[in-house]
């Protein structure tokens, strides 16, 4: 119900930096989080980056103090900084799929952060308009493997297939895009027919 302030956005950036720096330090090998939670953290990270970019371009009604603070905080939520964290997390988690990737990672948390950083990297590249990089980010992920880690979280599966399919479409690889969209659209159609989408938590993503 409250409106997000610039201070809130800058504090969120500081919190994410502290969290990711903690993971990247590799000193904590005991902490365990659910895959759903780690995906939600990474997904929200990209969402807040996107939201800040949109906020930064809206100059109407902004006070002089806010403009000055925004200028002083030029590095916060910048695309290079966001991409840097995702690339470093991917490397720290040895983000391959399955048992081999997990075995190489320092801990389960590192593997999960690295794995979902790959998903988030594809989304960021798509948002930035680098569609080849978006497709390339998922080269270690089989988008049609329903036993893969990402497929076990339905909102993550939607995220992967949407941004991959959209990037393929923008690259004029229409046949590949159709193949990417076909299975998930059929699944959503079946859910809609039986009323399953009414209980779905990410209805906006489905639309």
Short mmCIF file of C-alpha atoms in Angstrom, two decimals:
data_model
loop_
_atom_site.label_atom_id
_atom_site.label_comp_id
_atom_site.label_asym_id
_atom_site.label_seq_id
_atom_site.Cartn_x
_atom_site.Cartn_y
_atom_site.Cartn_z
CA UNK A 1 0.00 0.00 0.00
CA UNK A 2 2.98 2.32 0.50
CA UNK A 3 4.88 3.98 -2.33
CA UNK A 4 8.46 2.82 -2.77
CA UNK A 5 10.93 5.66 -2.18
CA UNK A 6 14.38 6.19 -3.69
CA UNK A 7 15.87 5.41 -0.27
CA UNK A 8 14.04 2.06 -0.30
CA UNK A 9 15.48 1.21 -3.71
CA UNK A 10 19.02 2.15 -2.69
CA UNK A 11 18.70 0.16 0.55
CA UNK A 12 17.48 -2.86 -1.44
CA UNK A 13 20.59 -2.63 -3.65
CA UNK A 14 22.80 -2.51 -0.53
CA UNK A 15 21.01 -5.56 0.92
CA UNK A 16 21.42 -7.57 -2.27
CA UNK A 17 25.09 -6.65 -2.51
CA UNK A 18 25.64 -7.77 1.10
CA UNK A 19 23.83 -11.05 0.48
CA UNK A 20 25.63 -11.87 -2.78
CA UNK A 21 29.03 -10.81 -1.42
CA UNK A 22 28.42 -13.21 1.49
CA UNK A 23 27.72 -16.08 -0.91
CA UNK A 24 30.64 -15.20 -3.19
CA UNK A 25 33.05 -15.16 -0.24
CA UNK A 26 32.59 -18.97 -0.17
CA UNK A 27 33.01 -19.03 3.61
CA UNK A 28 29.46 -20.23 4.33
CA UNK A 29 28.96 -23.84 3.30
CA UNK A 30 26.35 -24.69 5.94
CA UNK A 31 23.39 -22.47 5.02
CA UNK A 32 20.65 -24.26 3.11
CA UNK A 33 17.65 -22.67 1.41
CA UNK A 34 14.88 -24.19 -0.68
CA UNK A 35 15.19 -23.93 -4.46
CA UNK A 36 11.94 -21.94 -4.55
CA UNK A 37 13.35 -19.39 -2.11
CA UNK A 38 16.63 -18.98 -4.01
CA UNK A 39 14.78 -18.56 -7.29
CA UNK A 40 12.46 -15.97 -5.71
CA UNK A 41 15.50 -14.02 -4.44
CA UNK A 42 17.15 -14.00 -7.87
CA UNK A 43 13.87 -13.27 -9.65
CA UNK A 44 13.15 -10.31 -7.37
CA UNK A 45 16.71 -9.03 -7.89
CA UNK A 46 16.10 -8.72 -11.64
CA UNK A 47 12.61 -7.30 -11.08
CA UNK A 48 14.01 -4.55 -8.83
CA UNK A 49 16.70 -3.77 -11.42
CA UNK A 50 14.00 -3.44 -14.09
CA UNK A 51 11.83 -1.34 -11.76
CA UNK A 52 14.74 1.00 -10.91
CA UNK A 53 15.55 1.54 -14.60
CA UNK A 54 11.93 2.55 -15.21
CA UNK A 55 11.92 4.77 -12.11
CA UNK A 56 15.14 6.53 -13.13
CA UNK A 57 13.62 7.74 -16.41
CA UNK A 58 10.58 9.35 -14.73
CA UNK A 59 11.66 12.90 -13.94
CA UNK A 60 8.29 14.59 -13.44
CA UNK A 61 7.49 15.54 -9.85
CA UNK A 62 10.98 14.74 -8.58
CA UNK A 63 12.43 17.04 -5.93
CA UNK A 64 15.87 18.65 -6.20
CA UNK A 65 17.08 16.57 -3.24
CA UNK A 66 15.94 13.37 -4.92
CA UNK A 67 17.65 14.32 -8.18
CA UNK A 68 20.88 15.01 -6.32
CA UNK A 69 20.70 11.69 -4.45
CA UNK A 70 20.01 9.87 -7.71
CA UNK A 71 23.06 11.48 -9.35
CA UNK A 72 25.25 10.52 -6.37
CA UNK A 73 24.00 6.93 -6.55
CA UNK A 74 24.75 6.45 -10.24
CA UNK A 75 26.32 3.00 -9.70
CA UNK A 76 23.30 1.55 -7.90
CA UNK A 77 21.25 -0.91 -9.94
CA UNK A 78 23.38 -0.22 -13.02
CA UNK A 79 23.29 -2.84 -15.78
CA UNK A 80 27.06 -3.58 -15.60
CA UNK A 81 26.87 -4.10 -11.82
CA UNK A 82 23.82 -6.38 -12.07
CA UNK A 83 25.39 -8.43 -14.87
CA UNK A 84 28.65 -8.66 -12.92
CA UNK A 85 26.94 -10.17 -9.89
CA UNK A 86 25.02 -12.69 -11.99
CA UNK A 87 28.15 -13.75 -13.88
CA UNK A 88 30.14 -14.11 -10.65
CA UNK A 89 27.38 -16.13 -9.00
CA UNK A 90 27.19 -18.36 -12.08
CA UNK A 91 30.93 -18.99 -11.89
CA UNK A 92 30.87 -19.58 -8.11
CA UNK A 93 28.09 -22.12 -8.46
CA UNK A 94 29.72 -23.98 -11.39
CA UNK A 95 26.26 -23.69 -12.88
CA UNK A 96 25.93 -26.93 -14.74
CA UNK A 97 22.76 -28.99 -14.56
CA UNK A 98 22.44 -32.08 -12.39
CA UNK A 99 24.78 -34.00 -10.09
CA UNK A 100 27.99 -32.95 -11.87
CA UNK A 101 27.30 -29.26 -11.31
CA UNK A 102 26.33 -29.82 -7.69
CA UNK A 103 29.47 -31.84 -7.03
CA UNK A 104 31.74 -29.02 -8.25
CA UNK A 105 30.02 -26.26 -6.26
CA UNK A 106 31.35 -25.39 -2.76
CA UNK A 107 27.88 -25.98 -1.27
CA UNK A 108 24.23 -26.56 -2.19
CA UNK A 109 23.58 -22.83 -1.72
CA UNK A 110 26.37 -21.92 -4.15
CA UNK A 111 25.00 -24.36 -6.70
CA UNK A 112 21.47 -22.97 -6.39
CA UNK A 113 22.60 -19.35 -6.62
CA UNK A 114 24.75 -20.14 -9.65
CA UNK A 115 22.02 -22.16 -11.32
CA UNK A 116 19.30 -19.55 -10.91
CA UNK A 117 21.80 -16.80 -11.82
CA UNK A 118 21.90 -18.43 -15.27
CA UNK A 119 18.11 -18.14 -15.53
CA UNK A 120 18.24 -14.52 -14.35
CA UNK A 121 21.09 -13.69 -16.73
CA UNK A 122 18.99 -14.80 -19.68
CA UNK A 123 16.16 -12.57 -18.49
CA UNK A 124 18.41 -9.52 -18.01
CA UNK A 125 19.99 -9.91 -21.46
CA UNK A 126 16.50 -10.16 -22.97
CA UNK A 127 15.43 -6.99 -21.14
CA UNK A 128 18.55 -5.20 -22.42
CA UNK A 129 17.79 -6.29 -25.99
CA UNK A 130 20.82 -8.58 -26.44
CA UNK A 131 18.80 -11.57 -27.64
CA UNK A 132 21.78 -13.64 -28.76
CA UNK A 133 23.29 -13.32 -25.28
CA UNK A 134 19.93 -14.24 -23.75
CA UNK A 135 19.81 -17.49 -25.73
CA UNK A 136 23.52 -18.17 -25.11
CA UNK A 137 23.06 -17.80 -21.34
CA UNK A 138 20.84 -20.91 -21.36
CA UNK A 139 23.17 -23.09 -23.42
CA UNK A 140 23.75 -25.44 -20.44
CA UNK A 141 20.01 -25.71 -19.72
CA UNK A 142 17.70 -28.03 -21.63
CA UNK A 143 14.45 -26.01 -21.77
CA UNK A 144 12.40 -29.14 -22.56
CA UNK A 145 13.73 -31.31 -19.71
CA UNK A 146 10.81 -31.54 -17.30
CA UNK A 147 13.02 -33.21 -14.69
CA UNK A 148 15.45 -30.26 -14.60
CA UNK A 149 15.72 -28.09 -11.49
CA UNK A 150 14.11 -25.08 -13.14
CA UNK A 151 11.10 -27.11 -14.29
CA UNK A 152 10.25 -28.10 -10.70
CA UNK A 153 9.32 -24.45 -9.99
CA UNK A 154 6.53 -23.55 -12.38
CA UNK A 155 7.11 -19.78 -12.27
CA UNK A 156 10.79 -20.44 -13.09
CA UNK A 157 9.82 -22.70 -15.99
CA UNK A 158 7.55 -19.95 -17.33
CA UNK A 159 10.38 -17.45 -16.97
CA UNK A 160 12.84 -19.62 -18.89
CA UNK A 161 10.50 -20.45 -21.77
CA UNK A 162 9.09 -16.93 -22.11
CA UNK A 163 12.44 -15.13 -22.37
CA UNK A 164 14.02 -17.86 -24.49
CA UNK A 165 11.05 -17.94 -26.88
CA UNK A 166 10.87 -14.15 -27.05
CA UNK A 167 14.61 -13.89 -27.79
CA UNK A 168 14.37 -16.53 -30.51
CA UNK A 169 11.44 -14.67 -32.05
CA UNK A 170 13.39 -11.38 -32.06
CA UNK A 171 16.28 -13.21 -33.76
CA UNK A 172 13.79 -14.33 -36.45
CA UNK A 173 14.26 -17.96 -35.46
CA UNK A 174 10.50 -18.42 -35.66
CA UNK A 175 10.44 -22.22 -35.87
CA UNK A 176 12.59 -22.52 -32.72
CA UNK A 177 10.40 -19.95 -30.97
CA UNK A 178 7.25 -21.90 -31.85
CA UNK A 179 8.76 -25.12 -30.53
CA UNK A 180 9.72 -23.31 -27.31
CA UNK A 181 6.24 -21.87 -26.75
CA UNK A 182 4.22 -24.86 -27.93
CA UNK A 183 4.49 -27.17 -24.92
CA UNK A 184 3.95 -24.55 -22.21
CA UNK A 185 1.00 -22.96 -24.04
CA UNK A 186 -0.67 -26.35 -24.36
CA UNK A 187 -0.10 -26.96 -20.64
CA UNK A 188 -1.56 -23.55 -19.71
CA UNK A 189 -4.53 -24.19 -21.98
CA UNK A 190 -5.26 -27.45 -20.14
CA UNK A 191 -4.96 -25.70 -16.77
CA UNK A 192 -7.31 -22.92 -17.89
CA UNK A 193 -9.88 -25.45 -19.11
CA UNK A 194 -10.04 -27.09 -15.68
CA UNK A 195 -9.85 -23.85 -13.66
CA UNK A 196 -6.29 -24.47 -12.51
CA UNK A 197 -5.08 -20.98 -13.40
CA UNK A 198 -7.47 -19.37 -10.89
CA UNK A 199 -5.30 -20.71 -8.06
CA UNK A 200 -2.01 -19.95 -9.79
CA UNK A 201 0.15 -17.52 -7.76
CA UNK A 202 1.84 -15.84 -10.76
CA UNK A 203 -1.22 -15.12 -12.89
CA UNK A 204 0.42 -11.99 -14.32
CA UNK A 205 3.26 -14.10 -15.70
CA UNK A 206 0.79 -16.50 -17.27
CA UNK A 207 -1.01 -13.63 -19.03
#
